Amino acid sequence: MNKEEIFQQIRGKLIVSCQANEEENPFNPPEEMTRMAQAAAIGGCAGFRANRPENVQMIKEAFPDKVMIGIWKVETEGCDVYITPTMKEVEVLREIGSDIIAVDGTDRLNCNGRKAYELIREIKEKYPDQVVMADIATINDARLCVQAGADIISTTLSGYTEDSLDRYALGADFELIEQIRKEFPEVFINAEGRIWTREEAKKAYECGADVIVVGTAITNPMSITKRFVDYIKK
């Protein structure tokens, strides 16, 4: 699929993030993540966001007609940038069929000592047709990523970076969605991060999002259960 076909397929739809770690969710092996994706597909999602090549590949092979956002989280000691940080990860994700590759689009240094958002320009120079999603935290990140050539701006990292920690307690960052839409009327926006309810999903669209990604609220049994338990305790 080319960019316009991808946009047409996901605009106004729901993408489900099928990823987990062993501490939060036992559904970690690729086979289990694919079963999770199957449930989301039956529910009507337009695509998936998955972490690590083995998960991306298996889910994409199982659902070739669904849009796949591929990422590869690689943690490096002393470095905060871990979402698809270098071209090494990009090359693999592209090879296994990621329709969209999401990368850290913040103004932070990656493990190679370069600003994270600069990877976007490198990808687009080598693979002009590859659709790139920039995971950002602030409106300044969004500006840098648009200039670098990102096809999609995503609010994924709002509340998780040093310069946006104050946003975490506010829940889904509707203000950031509105800021991006106001400054960049033509950019394709993905709303992602702390969207827990149908009402919040609807509000994200009203604020200007083109698509939404929901993960924890759908695919993390531990967090879903804990949220209920904590509320009951109050």
Backbone as numpy.savetxt, mean C-alpha at the origin, in Angstrom:
# Nx Ny Nz CAx CAy CAz Cx Cy Cz
-1.70 -5.61 -18.22 -2.53 -4.41 -18.22 -1.67 -3.16 -18.22
-2.09 -2.15 -19.00 -1.39 -0.88 -18.93 -1.99 -0.03 -17.80
-1.42 1.15 -17.60 -1.82 1.97 -16.47 -3.30 2.33 -16.50
-3.80 2.74 -17.63 -5.21 3.14 -17.71 -6.13 1.97 -17.46
-5.76 0.79 -17.92 -6.58 -0.41 -17.67 -6.59 -0.76 -16.19
-5.44 -0.61 -15.56 -5.35 -0.86 -14.12 -6.22 0.13 -13.36
-6.09 1.41 -13.71 -6.89 2.44 -13.03 -8.38 2.18 -13.20
-8.76 1.82 -14.40 -10.17 1.55 -14.66 -10.68 0.39 -13.82
-9.84 -0.62 -13.63 -10.26 -1.81 -12.90 -10.39 -1.57 -11.40
-9.59 -0.64 -10.85 -9.60 -0.46 -9.40 -10.28 0.83 -8.94
-10.54 1.75 -9.82 -11.13 3.03 -9.40 -12.48 2.81 -8.72
-12.63 3.38 -7.55 -13.87 3.26 -6.80 -14.08 1.90 -6.16
-13.03 1.09 -6.11 -13.15 -0.28 -5.62 -12.32 -0.47 -4.33
-12.37 -1.71 -3.84 -11.63 -2.09 -2.64 -10.50 -3.05 -3.00
-9.30 -2.74 -2.52 -8.17 -3.65 -2.59 -7.89 -4.16 -1.18
-7.65 -5.45 -1.05 -7.41 -6.04 0.27 -5.94 -6.37 0.43
-5.38 -5.90 1.53 -3.97 -6.17 1.84 -3.88 -7.52 2.54
-3.28 -8.49 1.85 -3.12 -9.84 2.38 -1.67 -10.04 2.78
-1.34 -9.60 3.98 0.01 -9.77 4.47 -0.03 -9.85 5.98
0.96 -10.49 6.54 0.98 -10.69 7.99 2.38 -11.06 8.43
2.61 -10.95 9.74 3.84 -11.51 10.30 3.43 -12.53 11.35
4.36 -13.37 11.74 4.03 -14.48 12.62 3.53 -14.03 13.98
3.98 -12.87 14.44 3.59 -12.39 15.75 2.11 -11.97 15.76
1.63 -11.43 14.63 0.28 -10.88 14.59 -0.73 -11.84 14.00
-0.29 -12.75 13.15 -1.24 -13.54 12.39 -0.62 -14.87 11.98
-1.25 -15.98 12.33 -0.69 -17.27 11.97 -0.82 -17.61 10.48
-1.64 -16.83 9.75 -1.85 -17.11 8.32 -0.70 -16.53 7.51
0.49 -17.06 7.72 1.68 -16.45 7.14 2.23 -17.17 5.91
2.21 -18.50 5.83 2.75 -19.17 4.65 1.98 -18.76 3.38
2.64 -18.82 2.22 1.98 -18.41 0.97 0.64 -19.11 0.73
0.56 -20.38 1.07 -0.69 -21.11 0.86 -1.82 -20.51 1.69
-1.51 -20.13 2.93 -2.53 -19.56 3.79 -2.89 -18.13 3.34
-1.89 -17.39 2.91 -2.16 -16.03 2.43 -3.02 -16.08 1.17
-2.82 -17.11 0.35 -3.62 -17.25 -0.86 -5.07 -17.60 -0.52
-5.26 -18.40 0.53 -6.63 -18.70 0.99 -7.31 -17.42 1.50
-6.53 -16.61 2.19 -7.05 -15.33 2.65 -7.47 -14.47 1.45
-6.63 -14.46 0.42 -6.94 -13.72 -0.81 -8.19 -14.28 -1.48
-8.34 -15.59 -1.42 -9.51 -16.22 -2.03 -10.79 -15.73 -1.36
-10.76 -15.65 -0.03 -11.93 -15.15 0.69 -12.25 -13.72 0.28
-11.19 -12.90 0.14 -11.39 -11.50 -0.27 -11.93 -11.42 -1.69
-11.44 -12.32 -2.55 -11.92 -12.33 -3.94 -13.39 -12.71 -4.01
-13.78 -13.71 -3.23 -15.19 -14.11 -3.19 -16.05 -12.95 -2.70
-15.49 -12.16 -1.77 -16.20 -11.01 -1.24 -16.32 -9.86 -2.23
-15.53 -9.90 -3.31 -15.69 -8.91 -4.36 -14.60 -7.87 -4.48
-13.44 -8.09 -3.86 -12.37 -7.09 -3.97 -11.84 -7.01 -5.40
-11.24 -5.88 -5.73 -10.72 -5.67 -7.08 -9.27 -6.09 -7.23
-8.60 -6.32 -6.11 -7.20 -6.69 -6.17 -6.62 -6.89 -4.79
-5.31 -7.06 -4.75 -4.63 -7.38 -3.51 -3.34 -6.55 -3.38
-2.92 -6.39 -2.14 -1.58 -5.90 -1.83 -0.91 -6.99 -1.02
0.25 -7.45 -1.47 0.92 -8.56 -0.81 2.40 -8.29 -0.65
2.97 -8.85 0.42 4.37 -8.66 0.76 5.16 -9.95 0.56
6.35 -9.80 0.02 7.30 -10.88 -0.24 6.99 -11.60 -1.54
8.05 -11.91 -2.30 7.86 -12.51 -3.63 7.02 -13.77 -3.64
7.21 -14.66 -2.67 6.48 -15.92 -2.68 4.98 -15.71 -2.54
4.58 -14.72 -1.72 3.16 -14.42 -1.56 2.60 -13.71 -2.78
3.33 -12.74 -3.28 2.90 -12.00 -4.46 2.68 -12.95 -5.63
3.66 -13.82 -5.85 3.59 -14.73 -7.00 2.44 -15.72 -6.88
2.28 -16.33 -5.71 1.25 -17.35 -5.57 -0.15 -16.74 -5.69
-0.36 -15.59 -5.07 -1.67 -14.95 -5.14 -1.96 -14.49 -6.56
-0.96 -13.93 -7.23 -1.15 -13.45 -8.61 -1.46 -14.62 -9.54
-0.78 -15.73 -9.36 -1.04 -16.90 -10.19 -2.44 -17.46 -9.95
-2.90 -17.37 -8.71 -4.24 -17.87 -8.37 -5.34 -16.95 -8.89
-5.05 -15.65 -8.98 -6.05 -14.67 -9.40 -5.45 -13.73 -10.44
-5.15 -14.24 -11.64 -4.46 -13.45 -12.66 -5.25 -12.23 -13.14
-6.57 -12.25 -12.97 -7.38 -11.13 -13.44 -7.54 -10.03 -12.40
-7.05 -10.26 -11.19 -7.10 -9.24 -10.14 -5.81 -8.41 -10.16
-5.93 -7.16 -9.82 -4.76 -6.28 -9.77 -3.91 -6.62 -8.54
-2.62 -6.76 -8.75 -1.69 -7.06 -7.67 -0.77 -5.88 -7.39
-0.80 -5.40 -6.16 0.18 -4.42 -5.68 1.25 -5.22 -4.95
2.43 -5.29 -5.52 3.50 -6.06 -4.91 4.44 -5.18 -4.11
4.79 -5.65 -2.92 5.80 -4.98 -2.11 6.74 -6.04 -1.55
7.89 -5.58 -1.11 8.84 -6.49 -0.44 9.47 -5.72 0.71
9.05 -6.07 1.92 9.57 -5.40 3.10 10.92 -6.00 3.46
11.94 -5.16 3.45 13.30 -5.59 3.78 13.84 -4.65 4.85
14.00 -5.16 6.04 14.48 -4.33 7.14 16.00 -4.34 7.22
16.57 -3.16 7.41 18.01 -2.99 7.55 18.28 -2.27 8.86
19.16 -2.80 9.66 19.46 -2.19 10.96 19.91 -0.74 10.79
19.29 0.14 11.56 19.64 1.55 11.51 18.96 2.33 10.40
18.06 1.67 9.66 17.38 2.33 8.54 15.87 2.16 8.70
15.13 3.26 8.57 13.68 3.21 8.74 12.94 2.85 7.46
13.61 2.90 6.32 12.97 2.62 5.04 13.02 1.11 4.77
11.84 0.49 4.66 11.83 -0.96 4.46 10.85 -1.44 3.41
9.96 -0.59 2.91 9.01 -1.02 1.88 9.66 -0.90 0.50
10.00 -2.03 -0.09 10.64 -2.09 -1.41 11.72 -1.01 -1.51
12.78 -1.13 -0.75 13.74 -0.03 -0.62 14.69 0.19 -1.79
14.96 -0.86 -2.61 15.96 -0.70 -3.67 15.51 -1.36 -4.97
16.28 -1.15 -6.02 15.96 -1.74 -7.31 16.05 -3.26 -7.27
16.83 -3.81 -6.37 16.93 -5.27 -6.25 15.54 -5.88 -6.01
14.79 -5.30 -5.10 13.45 -5.79 -4.79 12.49 -5.49 -5.94
12.65 -4.33 -6.54 11.79 -3.95 -7.67 11.91 -4.94 -8.81
13.13 -5.31 -9.14 13.36 -6.24 -10.26 12.62 -7.56 -10.03
12.68 -8.07 -8.81 12.01 -9.34 -8.51 10.50 -9.19 -8.59
9.97 -8.13 -7.99 8.53 -7.92 -8.00 7.99 -7.73 -9.41
8.77 -7.08 -10.25 8.36 -6.90 -11.64 8.37 -8.23 -12.39
9.39 -9.03 -12.14 9.55 -10.30 -12.83 8.40 -11.26 -12.53
7.85 -11.21 -11.33 6.79 -12.16 -10.95 5.39 -11.62 -11.21
5.29 -10.48 -11.89 3.99 -10.05 -12.37 3.22 -9.04 -11.55
3.91 -8.24 -10.75 3.21 -7.19 -10.00 2.67 -6.14 -10.97
1.36 -5.92 -10.94 0.78 -4.89 -11.79 1.20 -3.51 -11.32
1.26 -3.36 -10.01 1.70 -2.13 -9.37 2.80 -2.50 -8.38
3.87 -1.72 -8.37 4.91 -1.92 -7.37 4.88 -0.73 -6.43
4.70 -1.01 -5.15 4.67 0.06 -4.15 6.03 0.18 -3.48
6.47 1.42 -3.32 7.77 1.70 -2.71 7.62 2.78 -1.65
8.56 2.85 -0.74 8.60 3.93 0.23 8.86 5.23 -0.53
7.96 6.18 -0.37 8.11 7.45 -1.07 8.38 8.62 -0.14
8.95 8.33 1.03 9.19 9.40 2.00 10.52 10.10 1.74
10.70 11.19 2.45 11.93 11.98 2.34 12.95 11.50 3.38
13.15 10.18 3.42 14.09 9.58 4.36 15.17 8.83 3.58
16.28 8.58 4.26 17.38 7.88 3.60 17.14 6.37 3.64
17.36 5.72 2.48 17.24 4.27 2.44 18.58 3.62 2.81
18.65 2.31 2.69 19.86 1.59 3.10 21.07 1.92 2.24
20.86 2.54 1.09 21.96 2.94 0.21 22.36 4.39 0.40
21.73 5.04 1.39 22.06 6.43 1.67 21.41 7.42 0.72
20.40 6.98 -0.03 19.68 7.86 -0.95 18.28 8.13 -0.40
17.69 9.26 -0.80 16.33 9.55 -0.38 15.40 8.48 -0.98
14.50 7.99 -0.16 13.63 6.88 -0.58 12.87 7.19 -1.87
12.33 8.41 -1.98 11.50 8.76 -3.13 12.28 8.76 -4.45
13.61 8.87 -4.37 14.41 8.89 -5.59 14.36 7.57 -6.35
13.99 6.48 -5.66 13.86 5.19 -6.33 12.78 5.23 -7.40
11.77 6.06 -7.20 10.67 6.17 -8.17 11.20 6.61 -9.52
12.03 7.62 -9.51 12.61 8.12 -10.76 13.47 7.05 -11.43
14.21 6.30 -10.62 15.06 5.24 -11.16 14.22 4.15 -11.82
13.11 3.79 -11.19 12.22 2.78 -11.77 11.64 3.26 -13.09
11.14 4.48 -13.10 10.47 5.00 -14.30 11.44 5.21 -15.45
12.69 5.50 -15.13 13.69 5.64 -16.19 13.99 4.30 -16.85
14.03 3.24 -16.05 14.35 1.91 -16.59 13.11 1.21 -17.15
11.98 1.40 -16.48 10.74 0.74 -16.88 9.61 1.78 -16.94
9.55 2.55 -18.01 8.57 3.65 -18.10 7.12 3.19 -17.94
6.83 1.95 -18.33 5.45 1.47 -18.28 5.09 0.81 -16.96
6.05 0.66 -16.07 5.74 0.05 -14.77 4.96 1.03 -13.91
3.81 0.61 -13.41 3.01 1.47 -12.54 3.60 1.45 -11.14
3.91 2.63 -10.62 4.57 2.75 -9.33 3.68 3.49 -8.34
3.49 2.88 -7.18 2.76 3.51 -6.09 3.75 4.02 -5.06
3.59 5.26 -4.64 4.46 5.85 -3.63 3.74 5.86 -2.29
4.29 5.12 -1.33 3.75 5.13 0.03 4.31 6.33 0.76
3.45 7.29 1.08 3.93 8.55 1.65 3.30 8.79 3.02
3.85 9.80 3.73 3.38 10.12 5.07 2.88 11.56 5.20
3.41 12.44 4.34 3.08 13.87 4.45 2.82 14.46 3.07
2.28 15.67 3.06 2.02 16.34 1.79 3.33 16.67 1.09
4.40 16.92 1.86 5.69 17.17 1.22 6.20 15.92 0.52
6.01 14.75 1.15 6.36 13.49 0.48 5.61 13.38 -0.85
4.33 13.71 -0.81 3.51 13.62 -2.02 4.08 14.50 -3.13
4.49 15.69 -2.79 5.06 16.62 -3.77 6.32 16.02 -4.41
7.19 15.48 -3.58 8.44 14.90 -4.07 8.16 13.71 -4.99
7.17 12.90 -4.63 6.87 11.70 -5.40 6.19 12.01 -6.72
5.35 13.02 -6.74 4.73 13.44 -8.00 5.81 13.94 -8.94
6.74 14.73 -8.42 7.84 15.23 -9.24 8.72 14.10 -9.75
8.85 13.04 -8.95 9.70 11.90 -9.34 9.02 10.99 -10.35
7.72 11.17 -10.56 7.02 10.39 -11.57 6.12 9.28 -11.08
5.76 9.29 -9.78 4.88 8.26 -9.23 3.52 8.29 -9.94
2.97 7.11 -10.20 1.67 7.01 -10.85 0.53 7.08 -9.83
0.79 6.60 -8.62 -0.21 6.58 -7.55 0.44 7.11 -6.27
-0.29 7.98 -5.58 0.15 8.46 -4.28 -0.72 7.80 -3.22
-0.08 7.14 -2.26 -0.80 6.39 -1.23 -0.46 6.90 0.16
-1.48 6.99 1.01 -1.28 7.54 2.36 -0.79 6.50 3.37
-0.25 5.41 2.89 0.13 4.25 3.69 0.93 4.57 4.95
1.88 5.47 4.86 2.83 5.69 5.95 2.49 6.86 6.86
1.34 7.49 6.64 0.93 8.56 7.55 0.73 8.00 8.95
1.42 8.61 9.91 1.32 8.15 11.29 2.42 7.20 11.70
3.27 6.82 10.74 4.30 5.82 11.01 5.72 6.35 10.82
5.87 7.61 10.46 7.19 8.20 10.30 7.39 9.28 11.36
8.63 9.62 11.58 8.94 10.57 12.65 8.21 11.90 12.47
8.05 12.32 11.23 7.42 13.62 10.99 5.89 13.52 10.84
5.32 12.34 11.14 3.87 12.21 11.05 3.27 11.43 12.21
4.04 11.19 13.26 3.56 10.39 14.38 2.30 10.94 15.01
2.15 12.26 14.97 0.96 12.89 15.57 -0.32 12.53 14.83
-0.20 11.97 13.63 -1.38 11.62 12.84 -1.95 10.26 13.22
-1.15 9.42 13.88 -1.56 8.04 14.14 -2.85 7.97 14.96
-2.89 8.73 16.04 -4.04 8.66 16.96 -5.33 9.16 16.31
-5.21 9.87 15.20 -6.39 10.43 14.54 -7.10 9.39 13.69
-6.49 8.22 13.51 -7.09 7.21 12.65 -6.76 7.47 11.20
-7.63 7.07 10.31 -7.40 7.28 8.87 -7.15 8.76 8.61
-6.13 9.06 7.79 -5.73 10.45 7.59 -6.52 11.08 6.44
-7.76 11.47 6.73 -8.62 12.09 5.72 -8.09 13.46 5.30
-7.47 14.16 6.24 -6.93 15.49 5.92 -5.84 15.39 4.86
-4.99 14.38 4.97 -3.92 14.22 3.99 -4.49 13.90 2.60
-5.52 13.06 2.56 -6.18 12.77 1.28 -6.69 14.06 0.65
-7.34 14.89 1.45 -7.88 16.17 0.95 -6.76 17.08 0.47
-5.65 17.12 1.21 -4.52 17.96 0.81 -3.95 17.53 -0.54
-3.78 16.23 -0.70 -3.23 15.71 -1.96 -4.18 16.03 -3.11
-5.46 15.79 -2.91 -6.44 16.04 -3.98 -6.49 17.51 -4.35
-6.42 18.39 -3.37 -6.48 19.83 -3.64 -5.25 20.29 -4.42
-4.08 19.80 -4.04 -2.84 20.25 -4.68 -2.58 19.56 -6.01
-3.06 18.31 -6.12 -2.82 17.53 -7.34 -4.14 16.93 -7.84
-4.95 17.74 -8.50 -6.29 17.30 -8.91 -6.29 16.08 -9.82
-5.22 15.87 -10.58 -5.21 14.79 -11.56 -4.53 13.52 -11.06
-3.89 13.56 -9.89 -3.13 12.40 -9.44 -4.09 11.30 -8.95
-3.68 10.05 -9.12 -4.47 8.91 -8.65 -4.09 8.65 -7.20
-5.09 8.70 -6.31 -4.84 8.60 -4.87 -5.35 7.29 -4.30
-4.49 6.63 -3.55 -4.89 5.44 -2.79 -4.96 5.81 -1.32
-6.11 5.59 -0.70 -6.26 5.80 0.74 -5.96 4.49 1.45
-4.97 4.52 2.32 -4.56 3.30 3.03 -4.05 3.67 4.40
-4.42 2.87 5.37 -3.93 3.10 6.72 -5.04 3.41 7.70
-5.29 2.49 8.63 -6.23 2.68 9.74 -7.67 2.94 9.29
-8.06 2.34 8.17 -9.46 2.39 7.75 -10.14 1.16 8.34
-11.03 1.39 9.31 -11.62 0.28 10.07 -13.07 -0.02 9.72
-13.79 0.98 9.21 -15.22 0.81 9.03 -15.65 1.15 7.61
-16.88 0.73 7.27 -17.45 1.07 5.97 -17.64 2.58 5.85
-18.00 3.21 6.96 -18.20 4.65 6.96 -16.90 5.40 6.67
-15.79 4.88 7.23 -14.49 5.50 6.97 -14.07 5.29 5.52
-14.39 4.15 4.97 -14.08 3.90 3.56 -14.84 4.88 2.68
-16.10 5.08 2.99 -16.93 6.03 2.23 -16.37 7.45 2.35
-15.95 7.81 3.56 -15.41 9.16 3.77 -14.11 9.35 2.99
-13.29 8.30 2.91 -12.04 8.40 2.15 -12.33 8.76 0.71
-13.37 8.16 0.14 -13.76 8.50 -1.24 -14.28 9.93 -1.32
-15.05 10.33 -0.34 -15.59 11.69 -0.33 -14.48 12.73 -0.22
-13.37 12.36 0.41 -12.24 13.28 0.57 -11.36 13.35 -0.68
-11.60 12.43 -1.63 -10.86 12.52 -2.88 -10.09 11.29 -3.30
-10.18 10.20 -2.55 -9.46 8.99 -2.93 -10.05 8.38 -4.19
-9.19 7.72 -4.97 -9.64 7.00 -6.16 -9.85 5.52 -5.87
-9.09 5.00 -4.90 -9.19 3.60 -4.51 -8.80 3.52 -3.04
-9.22 2.44 -2.36 -8.80 2.26 -0.98 -8.22 0.86 -0.80
-7.23 0.78 0.09 -6.67 -0.51 0.50 -6.99 -0.69 1.98
-7.57 -1.83 2.31 -7.85 -2.17 3.71 -7.14 -3.48 4.02
-6.42 -3.49 5.13 -5.71 -4.70 5.53 -6.18 -5.23 6.86
-5.66 -4.65 7.94 -5.89 -5.15 9.29 -7.37 -5.40 9.60
-8.23 -4.48 9.22 -9.65 -4.59 9.55 -10.32 -5.78 8.88
-9.68 -6.35 7.86 -10.24 -7.49 7.14 -9.44 -8.77 7.40
-8.13 -8.65 7.43 -7.29 -9.85 7.36 -6.42 -10.14 8.58
-6.63 -9.43 9.68 -5.81 -9.67 10.87 -6.69 -10.07 12.05
-6.96 -11.37 12.23 -7.85 -11.83 13.29 -7.42 -11.38 14.68
-6.10 -11.33 14.95 -5.63 -10.92 16.26 -6.04 -9.48 16.57
-5.79 -8.58 15.60 -6.10 -7.17 15.82 -7.61 -6.93 15.88
-8.35 -7.65 15.07 -9.81 -7.50 15.08 -10.36 -7.95 16.43
-9.89 -9.08 16.91 -10.34 -9.59 18.21 -9.94 -8.64 19.34
-8.69 -8.19 19.33 -8.19 -7.30 20.37 -9.00 -6.01 20.41
-9.39 -5.52 19.27 -10.17 -4.28 19.21 -11.50 -4.46 19.92
-12.15 -5.59 19.71 -13.40 -5.87 20.41 -13.17 -6.04 21.91
-12.15 -6.82 22.27 -11.86 -7.09 23.68 -11.55 -5.79 24.43
-10.70 -4.95 23.84 -10.35 -3.69 24.48 -11.55 -2.79 24.68
-12.43 -2.79 23.70 -13.63 -1.95 23.78 -14.57 -2.44 24.88
-14.72 -3.77 24.96 -15.59 -4.35 25.98 -15.06 -4.06 27.37
-13.74 -4.13 27.54 -13.13 -3.86 28.84 -13.42 -2.45 29.34
-13.56 -1.53 28.40 -13.82 -0.14 28.80 -15.21 0.03 29.39
